[in-house]
Amino acid sequence: MMNVAVQDRAAPPWEPAQTEQLELYRQLQLIRVFDETVLELRTAGEVEGVVHPYIGEEAVAVGACSQLRPDDGLTSTHRGHGHCIAKGADPKRMMAELFGRRDGYCGGKGGSMHIADFGIGMLGANGIVAAGLPIACGAALSYRMTGSDRVAVCMFGEGAVGAGPFHESMNIAQLWQLPVVFVCENNGWAVASPPEQILAPESVTALAAGYGMAVEQVDGNDVLDVGSAARRAVARARAGGGATLIEAVTYRMVGHAYRGGDVAEQRDAKLLESWRQRDPLLRLAARLRRDGVDESALDAVAAAARTEVDEAVAFARNSPYPEVGDALKGVFAA
Amino acid sequence: MNGTQLSYAAAVDGVIADEMRADERVFCMGTSPPPALVSEFGPERARTTPIAESAMTGMAIGAAGSGLRPIVLWSCVNFSFVAFDQVVNQAARIRYMFGGQQDFPIVFRARYLNGTRSAAQHSQTAYALYAHAGGLKIAVPSDAGEAVDLMRLAIRDPNPVLFFEPDRLAGDTVAATERAEPRPLGRAAIRREGTDVTIVAIGYMVPLALRAAHRLAATGVSAEVIDPRSLVPLDADTIRGSVQRTGRLLVVDESMPACSMASEIVTAVVEDTASCSALRAAPRRLCTENAPVPFSGVLEDFVLPGEDRIFEMARELSGDVLERAASFV
């Protein structure tokens, strides 16, 4: 009989102080405004290449990263702007990367799909679905081998669950009891396919539970629900209790990828509206209002996010382009 | 024989053990790590993994990016194809793509079984495939001594290094004595000096070329034999310098010819004006025939480059040398 350790939902939920909740709200707003702006800049052609907006899914990154220390690891995906901001990356350097400028995190060599700040524990942002899972396991292994209590968090979508590296990583993380937290952003779309077209089991947690892993399914549009689950999973990993998979059920409000002139996949209007009602920003704002936060305070957070993104765009526009000779540098370490 | 000789396997495992003793960041993992390493370093640092090449390769990247220096034991080159995404999309690109924020020191160790009756899947060198990927260094030893040197260099290198070993070197031995400081990766070795024809040979083709060169000398052809040692970086200067002296080039590579290292080496010579104008004959490649390597010995020996064929092709290339020699008789 398989021993399935399901997280104890009866454990006390995370109850952050109001100032902490306002900080979560600030991050949600910043990610939303950042990606809405990037989408506009892409449509206008000022940002080139492809962008994958995170609009609608912000609570997953913010909730998961709310429980991390700066030295904890994080692997990100092609839809990674929100992961970066939640882990503490500087929007100015992110935007400069999107503009292909010298001050970008990767000096203009990475672009939207590969923005990452290794200085805050990130181990890259991956354009290959499911590729980040083994990398996160390797980071977790290194923490264990060096006697550190660091934790690696791996972000991925439910589209990764059908791929081999997902299963190899589940098996090895559980076998070796690695300090890793797998955060599956089940956003309802594997590129253009809904889960019923790509997943045999009824949920991602059911698959991970089959490996004997601790699992938890949460409301991915409720930052406090995600944060509570992440708090339990991170504590378990730090204490040597092994891996956890959190399935955060959310919804991608916009299309998969934008190269300019793209349109989102055909959506059911009622479904889209039902998710709009569950917008993670609106929900945290409602909670804060209920707890007595002034409307003006919420407006101030939104205005500050707008200002910060505007400053990031100005910074990116003013950043110099890389020298063409830089293209040939950095293939190998000296 | 002077003093104790070590088998190929014991010598290379010994280097890994040396480096693991000297640097606690070094560890190895694979489906069956060498028992001597497991017994000395324990199962944490000589890790047994599931048969999951993607996971072990990706984990090495994550561990290297977090400060360790992993050695991945793929066992055979063909198993690396299971992890192709992690090798090509990740290991080869991760440093550059993120603007050089982080180094990824990793050794990927694997044998290719050409010439051992191991059939089509296990008899693939694949080094040209990975040379094409960019961002991966590639070392191929030609004897047990070079294997010791190249493994040490690979472990100490700050980049991902593929260490691909011809399995036919398994019977080679090396003296168990302190070795001189090895020449760095990217520096070829002139294994035999000669004046009439340059033979560049890779891996196990080097001992074959040396034997052929010995026979050629008896027929009046002086062959220079060059072992590139590393294919990335490739020491084109040494090869070009040799061709400028000999005027003739034969490249021996036990891979299929299309886009092979043999093709790359010939190109590196002919696109260099000084080398091209020094040529007295069209350069030749001696590669595995254009077919997957078959099992049966008669078939395999036919498709792989052999000593006799090296001898014959070098003589063909050096026809005018032989004619001139004959005219003096």
XYZ file of C-alpha atoms in Angstrom:
663
model
C 0.000 0.000 0.000
C 1.376 3.354 -0.997
C 1.920 5.810 1.802
C 0.490 9.088 0.559
C 1.355 11.988 2.787
C -1.192 14.702 2.162
C -0.422 18.016 3.807
C -2.306 18.688 6.971
C -4.857 21.319 5.997
C -5.805 21.590 9.656
C -2.445 23.214 10.377
C -2.919 26.863 11.313
C -3.292 29.004 8.197
C -0.840 31.751 7.505
C -2.211 34.989 8.911
C 0.091 37.756 7.794
C -0.124 41.160 9.425
C -1.857 43.898 7.492
C 1.435 45.497 6.495
C 2.525 42.157 5.044
C -0.762 41.842 3.190
C -0.262 45.309 1.757
C 3.185 44.191 0.588
C 1.589 41.202 -1.142
C -0.906 43.555 -2.744
C 1.951 45.776 -3.918
C 3.640 42.827 -5.606
C 0.403 41.688 -7.256
C -0.177 45.179 -8.612
C 3.399 45.535 -9.784
C 3.301 42.256 -11.716
C -0.082 43.094 -13.242
C 0.977 46.571 -14.373
C 4.342 45.298 -15.558
C 2.857 42.629 -17.810
C -0.001 44.801 -19.075
C 2.621 47.366 -20.029
C 4.862 44.769 -21.660
C 1.911 43.548 -23.693
C 1.258 47.104 -24.902
C 4.935 47.624 -25.698
C 5.007 44.351 -27.620
C 1.893 45.235 -29.572
C 3.412 48.624 -30.374
C 6.621 46.900 -31.467
C 8.934 48.592 -29.010
C 9.561 45.234 -27.324
C 10.531 42.587 -29.882
C 10.342 38.811 -29.937
C 7.797 36.869 -27.951
C 6.213 37.634 -24.578
C 4.092 35.314 -22.430
C 2.021 37.419 -20.020
C 1.276 36.255 -16.479
C -1.951 38.247 -16.213
C -4.399 36.465 -13.910
C -1.839 34.171 -12.296
C -0.026 36.713 -10.110
C -1.117 35.231 -6.774
C 0.766 32.006 -7.409
C 4.215 33.593 -7.694
C 3.571 36.133 -4.948
C 2.151 33.531 -2.577
C 4.906 31.001 -3.227
C 7.768 33.493 -2.985
C 6.307 35.138 0.138
C 7.735 32.230 2.132
C 11.238 32.302 0.664
C 14.495 33.790 1.779
C 16.708 35.624 -0.712
C 19.117 32.651 -0.730
C 16.416 30.116 -1.600
C 16.452 28.871 -5.188
C 13.826 29.413 -7.856
C 13.450 28.054 -11.373
C 11.144 29.969 -13.655
C 9.454 29.420 -16.988
C 8.769 31.148 -20.288
C 5.943 32.952 -18.433
C 8.327 34.199 -15.803
C 8.057 37.976 -15.330
C 5.869 37.483 -12.258
C 8.249 34.943 -10.756
C 11.125 37.416 -11.052
C 9.242 40.284 -9.436
C 7.943 38.084 -6.627
C 11.483 36.814 -5.914
C 12.682 40.406 -5.684
C 14.096 41.267 -9.098
C 14.416 44.915 -10.117
C 11.748 45.895 -12.695
C 14.192 48.365 -14.253
C 16.707 45.689 -15.139
C 13.905 43.349 -16.205
C 12.488 45.941 -18.576
C 15.954 46.735 -19.909
C 16.321 43.036 -20.747
C 13.005 43.077 -22.594
C 14.299 46.057 -24.562
C 17.506 44.141 -25.388
C 19.683 46.675 -23.588
C 22.996 46.482 -21.806
C 21.493 47.021 -18.349
C 19.179 44.051 -18.731
C 19.762 41.149 -16.358
C 21.281 39.120 -19.192
C 22.836 42.062 -21.024
C 20.270 41.647 -23.782
C 21.143 38.012 -24.475
C 18.098 36.454 -22.837
C 14.966 38.489 -23.447
C 11.505 37.794 -22.068
C 11.761 34.010 -21.769
C 15.096 34.071 -19.981
C 14.989 36.935 -17.526
C 16.647 35.779 -14.348
C 18.634 37.320 -11.530
C 21.052 34.728 -10.201
C 21.904 37.141 -7.377
C 18.500 36.494 -5.771
C 18.650 32.718 -6.059
C 17.158 32.300 -9.494
C 18.512 29.445 -11.608
C 17.239 30.639 -14.910
C 13.951 30.974 -16.716
C 13.275 28.284 -19.219
C 11.755 28.291 -22.666
C 11.443 24.505 -22.583
C 8.408 23.156 -20.764
C 9.361 20.817 -17.876
C 13.096 21.535 -18.161
C 13.228 23.451 -14.889
C 12.165 20.514 -12.721
C 15.454 18.570 -12.827
C 17.410 21.807 -12.433
C 15.476 22.679 -9.273
C 16.113 19.146 -7.966
C 19.834 19.669 -8.577
C 19.818 22.941 -6.653
C 17.966 21.198 -3.819
C 20.504 18.370 -3.877
C 23.352 20.872 -3.596
C 21.710 22.510 -0.572
C 21.358 19.138 1.120
C 24.904 18.071 0.285
C 26.374 21.293 1.677
C 24.361 21.120 4.898
C 22.342 24.238 4.118
C 18.658 24.629 4.989
C 17.944 26.418 1.722
C 14.947 25.328 -0.315
C 14.477 25.218 -4.087
C 11.135 26.193 -5.569
C 10.217 25.083 -9.051
C 7.497 26.896 -10.996
C 5.887 25.092 -13.910
C 2.522 24.754 -15.601
C 0.203 21.780 -15.858
C 1.381 21.496 -19.460
C 4.679 20.139 -18.078
C 2.983 17.254 -16.345
C 2.736 15.111 -19.468
C 6.475 15.409 -20.124
C 9.115 12.878 -19.047
C 11.273 15.199 -16.906
C 8.266 15.852 -14.649
C 8.049 12.169 -13.778
C 11.798 11.666 -13.481
C 11.890 14.614 -11.083
C 8.926 13.484 -8.980
C 10.543 10.097 -8.528
C 13.996 11.366 -7.648
C 12.806 14.209 -5.388
C 10.730 11.781 -3.376
C 13.337 9.007 -3.435
C 16.032 11.352 -2.126
C 13.703 13.482 0.039
C 15.008 16.656 -1.568
C 14.217 20.100 -0.134
C 12.201 21.192 -3.139
C 8.737 22.667 -3.549
C 7.088 22.031 -6.899
C 4.534 24.712 -7.657
C 2.289 23.723 -10.522
C 0.486 26.707 -11.955
C -2.565 24.974 -13.353
C -3.749 27.861 -15.486
C -6.162 25.874 -17.604
C -4.125 26.063 -20.782
C -1.281 23.910 -22.086
C -0.463 26.316 -24.936
C -3.989 26.057 -26.401
C -5.315 22.864 -24.796
C -7.479 22.613 -21.680
C -6.494 20.005 -19.045
C -9.076 17.417 -20.141
C -7.261 17.145 -23.468
C -3.810 16.577 -22.009
C -4.077 14.996 -18.549
C -5.181 11.454 -17.741
C -5.602 11.860 -13.969
C -8.173 14.203 -12.541
C -5.553 16.459 -10.984
C -1.829 17.108 -10.872
C -1.810 16.381 -7.151
C -3.162 12.903 -7.865
C -0.102 12.205 -10.010
C 2.388 13.492 -7.440
C 0.603 11.604 -4.657
C 1.205 8.478 -6.701
C 4.913 9.013 -6.093
C 4.235 9.214 -2.364
C 4.873 12.942 -2.306
C 3.166 15.388 0.027
C 0.635 17.309 -2.043
C -1.715 20.191 -1.641
C -4.205 21.722 -4.034
C -4.905 25.398 -3.455
C -6.881 28.282 -4.875
C -4.245 29.829 -7.090
C -6.130 33.117 -7.207
C -5.976 33.531 -3.440
C -2.543 34.754 -2.483
C -3.053 33.826 1.163
C -4.125 30.280 0.302
C -1.043 29.849 -1.888
C 1.126 31.448 0.787
C -0.268 29.149 3.495
C 0.488 26.039 1.447
C 3.933 27.350 0.555
C 4.595 28.072 4.215
C 3.882 24.437 5.132
C 5.856 23.063 2.192
C 8.880 25.282 2.782
C 8.916 24.456 6.489
C 8.751 20.755 5.655
C 11.629 21.056 3.164
C 13.807 23.133 5.506
C 13.299 20.641 8.292
C 14.487 17.762 6.116
C 10.992 16.442 5.468
C 11.382 16.305 1.706
C 9.478 17.534 -1.290
C 5.956 18.855 -1.722
C 3.876 19.492 -4.794
C 1.436 22.386 -4.652
C -1.129 22.563 -7.418
C -2.349 26.135 -7.659
C -5.543 26.249 -9.671
C -5.676 29.503 -11.574
C -6.509 30.855 -15.003
C -4.527 32.557 -17.716
C -6.662 35.556 -18.622
C -4.803 36.290 -21.865
C -3.286 34.354 -24.756
C -0.331 31.997 -24.592
C 2.200 34.101 -26.469
C 2.343 37.468 -28.162
C 4.551 38.329 -31.077
C 2.426 41.297 -32.109
C -0.975 40.964 -33.726
C -1.809 37.751 -31.858
C -5.194 36.984 -30.417
C -5.968 34.811 -27.411
C -7.379 31.310 -27.836
C -11.158 31.114 -28.190
C -12.604 31.406 -24.705
C -15.979 30.663 -23.294
C -17.266 34.122 -22.362
C -19.036 32.909 -19.219
C -15.949 31.027 -18.044
C -13.757 34.046 -18.651
C -16.187 36.248 -16.732
C -16.301 33.809 -13.816
C -12.524 33.970 -13.559
C -12.626 37.758 -13.854
C -14.794 37.741 -10.725
C -12.052 35.755 -9.004
C -9.247 38.135 -10.017
C -6.485 37.724 -7.408
C -5.983 41.484 -7.094
C -9.673 42.178 -6.524
C -9.881 39.432 -3.943
C -6.992 40.649 -1.825
C -8.251 44.235 -2.166
C -11.685 43.134 -0.923
C -10.113 41.423 2.064
C -8.042 44.480 2.905
C -11.094 46.734 2.650
C -13.019 44.384 4.905
C -10.176 44.641 7.409
C -10.428 48.408 7.383
C -7.829 49.527 4.892
C -8.742 52.832 3.255
C -9.562 52.953 -0.415
C -6.963 55.690 -0.725
C -4.288 53.333 0.599
C -5.168 50.752 -2.047
C -5.185 53.417 -4.745
C -1.779 54.559 -3.570
C -0.414 51.037 -4.015
C -1.782 50.870 -7.555
C -0.413 54.328 -8.370
C 3.011 53.401 -6.994
C 3.070 50.282 -9.189
C 2.227 52.431 -12.216
C 5.014 54.847 -11.366
C 7.529 52.057 -10.809
C 6.751 50.460 -14.178
C 6.850 53.845 -15.944
C 10.271 54.428 -14.413
C 11.354 50.976 -15.546
C 10.298 51.767 -19.119
C 12.147 55.090 -19.019
C 15.222 53.344 -17.636
C 15.064 50.715 -20.390
C 14.662 53.325 -23.129
C 17.696 55.195 -21.829
C 19.872 52.146 -21.384
C 22.504 51.751 -24.117
C 22.372 48.862 -26.541
C 25.020 46.191 -26.031
C 28.224 46.477 -28.053
C 27.961 44.106 -31.011
C 31.200 42.491 -29.869
C 29.374 41.353 -26.725
C 27.606 38.762 -28.886
C 30.818 36.751 -28.957
C 31.581 37.035 -25.253
C 30.508 34.731 -22.460
C 30.012 31.464 -24.347
C 32.653 29.962 -22.072
C 33.938 30.968 -18.663
C 37.612 31.859 -18.741
C 57.153 -2.402 -17.984
C 58.363 0.122 -15.386
C 56.722 -0.151 -11.974
C 53.011 -0.564 -11.390
C 50.661 -0.175 -14.337
C 47.076 0.931 -13.820
C 44.198 -0.201 -15.991
C 42.423 2.510 -17.970
C 39.378 2.362 -15.690
C 41.395 2.421 -12.464
C 43.499 5.325 -13.725
C 40.543 7.529 -14.674
C 38.548 6.631 -11.568
C 41.707 7.430 -9.640
C 41.760 10.963 -11.053
C 38.140 11.448 -10.071
C 38.986 10.231 -6.570
C 41.983 12.613 -6.381
C 39.823 15.543 -7.346
C 37.046 14.532 -4.934
C 39.622 14.362 -2.132
C 41.053 17.751 -3.055
C 37.748 19.585 -3.550
C 34.656 18.682 -1.563
C 32.457 20.386 -4.154
C 33.227 17.598 -6.635
C 30.797 14.678 -6.659
C 29.618 12.140 -9.185
C 26.344 10.488 -10.051
C 25.099 7.911 -12.476
C 23.222 4.656 -12.703
C 26.264 2.695 -11.504
C 29.047 4.827 -10.023
C 32.425 3.054 -9.692
C 32.401 0.880 -6.538
C 35.793 2.243 -5.449
C 34.349 5.759 -5.360
C 31.244 4.648 -3.486
C 33.314 2.862 -0.872
C 35.709 5.778 -0.368
C 33.263 8.696 -0.540
C 29.962 7.103 0.394
C 26.637 7.114 -1.410
C 26.114 10.879 -0.956
C 29.116 11.907 -3.077
C 29.161 8.893 -5.400
C 25.452 8.782 -6.034
C 23.448 6.027 -7.618
C 20.607 7.504 -9.647
C 17.523 6.010 -11.224
C 17.843 5.372 -14.968
C 16.762 8.925 -15.705
C 19.238 10.758 -17.901
C 17.178 13.951 -18.158
C 16.933 14.196 -14.403
C 20.593 13.461 -13.696
C 21.739 15.897 -16.386
C 19.389 18.662 -15.290
C 20.302 18.066 -11.659
C 23.961 18.515 -12.510
C 23.102 21.896 -14.011
C 21.146 22.911 -10.917
C 23.899 21.698 -8.606
C 26.653 23.384 -10.633
C 24.647 26.609 -10.656
C 24.482 26.348 -6.868
C 28.216 25.986 -6.325
C 29.016 22.263 -6.700
C 31.124 20.572 -9.391
C 29.212 17.494 -10.554
C 30.463 14.657 -12.715
C 27.634 12.933 -14.552
C 28.230 9.318 -15.527
C 26.051 8.771 -18.572
C 27.748 5.415 -19.090
C 27.385 5.448 -22.895
C 27.201 8.368 -25.293
C 23.924 7.192 -26.802
C 22.167 7.475 -23.428
C 22.902 11.209 -23.499
C 20.359 11.534 -26.296
C 17.650 10.819 -23.727
C 18.822 14.011 -22.034
C 19.306 15.967 -25.250
C 17.197 18.914 -24.073
C 19.196 19.282 -20.889
C 22.496 19.088 -22.772
C 21.730 21.311 -25.750
C 19.011 23.678 -24.578
C 20.295 23.988 -21.034
C 23.955 23.099 -20.368
C 25.256 24.473 -23.667
C 23.327 27.736 -23.391
C 22.647 28.513 -19.768
C 25.774 30.561 -19.108
C 25.580 32.671 -22.255
C 21.805 33.090 -22.299
C 21.802 34.623 -18.818
C 24.616 37.012 -19.635
C 27.369 35.081 -17.857
C 25.845 35.557 -14.407
C 26.863 32.066 -13.321
C 29.405 29.414 -14.292
C 28.413 25.764 -14.711
C 31.380 23.458 -14.100
C 30.162 19.970 -15.037
C 31.820 16.875 -16.495
C 29.672 14.551 -18.592
C 31.487 11.223 -18.902
C 30.482 8.606 -21.471
C 31.964 5.824 -23.593
C 31.299 5.140 -27.237
C 31.457 1.478 -28.110
C 32.516 1.551 -31.769
C 34.522 -1.535 -32.631
C 33.232 -3.682 -29.756
C 30.387 -5.522 -31.540
C 27.845 -3.387 -29.743
C 25.656 -2.511 -32.744
C 24.118 0.685 -34.012
C 22.843 2.520 -30.945
C 25.903 2.076 -28.752
C 28.384 2.810 -31.552
C 28.004 6.553 -32.031
C 30.650 9.130 -31.194
C 28.218 12.103 -31.189
C 31.009 14.577 -30.479
C 30.348 16.498 -33.686
C 26.676 16.748 -32.763
C 27.610 18.386 -29.477
C 30.385 20.490 -30.998
C 27.659 22.000 -33.160
C 25.616 22.915 -30.076
C 28.176 25.499 -28.941
C 28.959 26.166 -25.277
C 30.231 22.648 -24.554
C 33.895 21.717 -24.359
C 34.688 18.248 -25.663
C 37.670 16.090 -24.714
C 38.439 12.733 -26.361
C 41.400 10.748 -25.017
C 43.587 8.620 -27.268
C 45.207 6.498 -24.541
C 45.045 5.928 -20.797
C 47.613 8.628 -20.069
C 45.701 11.248 -22.030
C 42.506 10.104 -20.314
C 44.074 10.831 -16.937
C 45.210 14.287 -18.037
C 42.003 15.210 -19.828
C 39.757 14.066 -16.969
C 41.744 16.197 -14.535
C 41.450 19.208 -16.838
C 37.740 18.564 -17.380
C 36.976 18.452 -13.650
C 38.905 21.674 -13.028
C 37.357 23.526 -15.970
C 34.675 26.125 -15.120
C 32.510 24.998 -18.072
C 30.446 21.956 -19.051
C 32.907 19.456 -20.537
C 31.946 16.305 -22.396
C 34.508 13.581 -21.740
C 33.855 10.975 -24.433
C 35.929 7.802 -24.312
C 36.494 5.235 -27.015
C 35.676 1.946 -25.307
C 38.481 0.255 -27.206
C 40.925 2.029 -24.877
C 39.613 -0.066 -21.971
C 42.544 -2.462 -22.295
C 45.148 0.305 -22.240
C 47.260 0.922 -19.152
C 49.275 3.778 -17.708
C 52.133 3.928 -15.207
C 50.959 4.677 -11.687
C 53.360 7.566 -11.278
C 53.034 11.309 -10.955
C 52.367 12.807 -14.373
C 53.758 16.063 -15.703
C 51.448 19.092 -15.792
C 49.152 18.412 -18.776
C 48.958 20.806 -21.687
C 45.616 22.652 -21.462
C 42.364 21.766 -23.223
C 42.534 23.243 -26.701
C 46.156 22.251 -27.280
C 46.771 19.396 -29.706
C 49.621 16.900 -29.364
C 51.929 15.988 -32.241
C 52.244 12.286 -31.454
C 54.700 11.519 -34.241
C 56.639 13.992 -36.334
C 56.751 13.604 -40.104
C 57.327 15.576 -43.268
C 55.161 14.088 -46.058
C 51.583 13.812 -44.778
C 49.623 15.041 -41.756
C 47.270 12.494 -40.231
C 44.857 14.025 -37.730
C 43.208 11.232 -35.766
C 40.605 11.333 -32.992
C 40.452 9.041 -29.958
C 41.129 5.401 -30.735
C 42.028 6.387 -34.290
C 45.301 7.792 -32.872
C 46.891 4.430 -31.996
C 45.705 3.091 -35.354
C 47.253 6.060 -37.149
C 50.521 5.633 -35.235
C 50.730 1.992 -36.311
C 49.936 2.975 -39.897
C 52.598 5.707 -39.723
C 55.150 3.138 -38.586
C 54.353 0.996 -41.619
C 54.355 4.046 -43.913
C 57.861 4.927 -42.793
C 59.049 1.551 -44.008
C 57.658 2.389 -47.461
C 59.292 5.809 -47.609
C 56.383 8.022 -46.456
C 56.988 10.186 -43.390
C 53.651 10.748 -41.653
C 53.002 13.282 -38.898
C 50.266 12.152 -36.481
C 48.283 14.775 -34.590
C 45.925 14.089 -31.684
C 43.620 17.106 -31.190
C 42.839 15.918 -27.586
C 39.962 18.376 -27.375
C 37.546 18.948 -30.227
C 36.114 22.067 -28.567
C 38.209 24.111 -28.394
C 39.993 22.800 -31.476
C 43.687 23.577 -31.936
C 43.471 24.534 -35.612
C 46.821 26.342 -35.453
C 48.806 23.183 -34.760
C 46.991 21.309 -37.527
C 47.461 24.154 -40.026
C 51.132 24.479 -39.130
C 51.638 20.780 -39.782
C 49.824 20.889 -43.134
C 51.932 23.870 -44.150
C 54.998 21.661 -43.621
C 53.663 18.440 -45.183
C 51.264 19.739 -47.847
C 48.953 16.749 -47.350
C 46.077 16.059 -44.922
C 44.198 12.939 -43.919
C 41.644 13.146 -41.077
C 40.557 9.922 -39.399
C 37.287 10.080 -37.453
C 35.203 7.032 -36.537
C 31.965 8.969 -37.061
C 29.754 9.167 -40.123
C 31.153 11.778 -42.501
C 28.322 14.317 -42.810
C 29.079 17.366 -40.641
C 31.726 15.347 -38.807
C 34.773 16.623 -36.944
C 36.707 15.376 -39.964
C 34.716 17.799 -42.117
C 35.346 20.579 -39.628
C 39.087 19.935 -39.501
C 39.404 19.814 -43.300
C 37.463 23.062 -43.514
C 39.645 24.706 -40.862
C 42.646 23.907 -43.042
C 41.324 24.797 -46.494
C 39.753 28.080 -45.495
C 43.117 29.238 -44.173
C 44.941 30.748 -47.140
C 48.463 29.824 -46.049
C 47.437 26.224 -45.388
C 45.331 25.903 -48.527
C 48.079 27.186 -50.774
C 50.548 24.759 -49.185
C 48.394 21.767 -50.181
C 49.903 19.447 -52.786
C 46.887 17.126 -52.833
C 43.198 17.404 -52.010
C 42.622 16.712 -48.289
C 40.861 13.432 -47.467
C 38.526 12.225 -44.735
C 38.481 8.656 -43.499
C 35.237 8.199 -41.590
C 32.793 5.459 -40.712
C 30.806 4.475 -43.793
C 27.404 6.114 -44.186
C 25.414 3.494 -42.305
C 24.554 2.799 -38.682
C 27.291 0.566 -37.239
C 26.239 -3.077 -37.683
C 26.718 -5.855 -35.114
C 28.426 -8.643 -37.034
C 32.199 -8.354 -36.887
C 32.728 -8.681 -40.630
C 30.243 -5.882 -41.232
C 31.486 -3.630 -38.427
C 35.121 -3.973 -39.452
C 34.123 -3.004 -42.976
C 32.345 0.240 -42.000
C 34.805 1.515 -39.365
C 38.133 3.119 -40.302
C 40.979 0.657 -39.807
C 44.752 0.683 -39.796
C 45.031 -0.747 -43.316
C 42.757 1.892 -44.770
C 44.715 4.676 -43.045
C 47.902 3.233 -44.515
C 46.412 3.006 -48.006
C 44.877 6.471 -48.023
C 48.065 8.067 -46.720
C 49.997 6.328 -49.502
C 47.474 7.491 -52.104
C 47.802 11.045 -50.856
C 51.582 10.757 -50.963
C 51.788 9.271 -54.454
C 54.200 11.907 -55.707
C 56.505 11.295 -52.736
C 56.630 7.629 -53.607
C 57.241 8.392 -57.308
C 60.059 10.739 -56.444
C 61.570 8.160 -54.110
C 61.271 5.544 -56.840
C 63.036 7.822 -59.379
C 66.089 8.015 -57.097
C 66.466 4.253 -57.004
